[in-house]
Amino acid sequence: MKEYGESAFTNETRAVWEPLIEAVWPKGKTAEHDLRCTIAAIFWRPENGAKWRSIPTELGPWWQAVQLFIRWAKFGV
């Protein structure tokens, strides 16, 4: 059984994204595991055509995914 977000945010995808994430992520803000769940939530939403508030709780708080998405959009990520 696949975990939430696994189909889009695979290990190969993580390898591509991690240098970009490191460049814009403030150190000491969020644990790496939590960050990966949040990124998986960002990938999950468009795959499922859902609203932000519909993100499964297993992927962390929906508002955290929105906040990160907006931050990245401002940085052009």
Coordinates of C-alpha atoms in Angstrom, one line a residue:
M1 CA 0.0 0.0 0.0
K2 CA 1.3 3.4 -0.9
E3 CA 1.6 6.2 1.6
Y4 CA 0.0 9.5 1.0
G5 CA 2.1 11.6 -1.4
E6 CA 4.3 8.7 -2.4
S7 CA 3.3 8.6 -6.0
A8 CA 4.5 12.1 -6.8
F9 CA 7.2 12.6 -4.1
T10 CA 9.4 9.6 -4.6
N11 CA 13.0 9.2 -3.5
E12 CA 14.1 10.3 -7.0
T13 CA 11.9 13.4 -6.8
R14 CA 13.3 14.1 -3.4
A15 CA 16.9 14.0 -4.8
V16 CA 16.0 16.7 -7.3
W17 CA 14.1 18.9 -4.8
E18 CA 16.4 18.7 -1.8
P19 CA 19.1 21.1 -3.1
L20 CA 16.3 23.6 -3.9
I21 CA 14.7 23.1 -0.5
E22 CA 18.0 23.6 1.3
A23 CA 18.6 26.9 -0.5
V24 CA 15.4 28.5 0.8
W25 CA 14.7 26.7 4.1
P26 CA 15.6 28.5 7.3
K27 CA 17.8 26.3 9.5
G28 CA 16.3 25.0 12.7
K29 CA 12.7 25.7 11.7
T30 CA 11.3 22.2 11.2
A31 CA 12.5 18.7 11.6
E32 CA 13.4 16.9 8.3
H33 CA 10.7 14.3 8.7
D34 CA 8.1 16.9 9.2
L35 CA 9.3 18.9 6.2
R36 CA 9.1 15.8 4.0
C37 CA 5.5 15.2 5.1
T38 CA 4.7 18.8 4.4
I39 CA 6.2 18.6 0.9
A40 CA 4.3 15.3 0.3
A41 CA 1.1 17.2 1.3
I42 CA 1.9 19.9 -1.3
F43 CA 2.3 17.2 -4.0
W44 CA -0.8 15.4 -2.7
R45 CA -3.2 18.3 -3.2
P46 CA -3.1 18.8 -7.0
E47 CA -2.9 15.0 -7.6
N48 CA -6.3 14.7 -5.8
G49 CA -7.9 17.9 -6.9
A50 CA -8.6 18.7 -3.3
K51 CA -8.7 21.9 -1.3
W52 CA -5.9 22.6 1.1
R53 CA -8.1 21.8 4.1
S54 CA -8.7 18.3 2.7
I55 CA -5.0 17.3 3.1
P56 CA -4.9 14.1 5.2
T57 CA -3.8 14.6 8.8
E58 CA -1.1 12.0 8.3
L59 CA 0.7 14.6 6.1
G60 CA 0.7 17.2 8.9
P61 CA -1.3 20.3 9.4
W62 CA -2.9 21.7 6.1
W63 CA -2.0 25.2 7.0
Q64 CA 1.7 24.3 7.2
A65 CA 1.6 23.0 3.7
V66 CA -0.2 26.2 2.5
Q67 CA 2.4 28.4 4.3
L68 CA 5.3 26.6 2.7
F69 CA 3.7 26.6 -0.7
I70 CA 3.1 30.4 -0.5
R71 CA 6.7 31.0 0.7
W72 CA 8.1 29.0 -2.2
A73 CA 5.9 30.8 -4.7
K74 CA 7.3 34.1 -3.5
F75 CA 10.8 32.8 -3.9
G76 CA 10.0 31.4 -7.3
V77 CA 10.6 27.7 -6.3

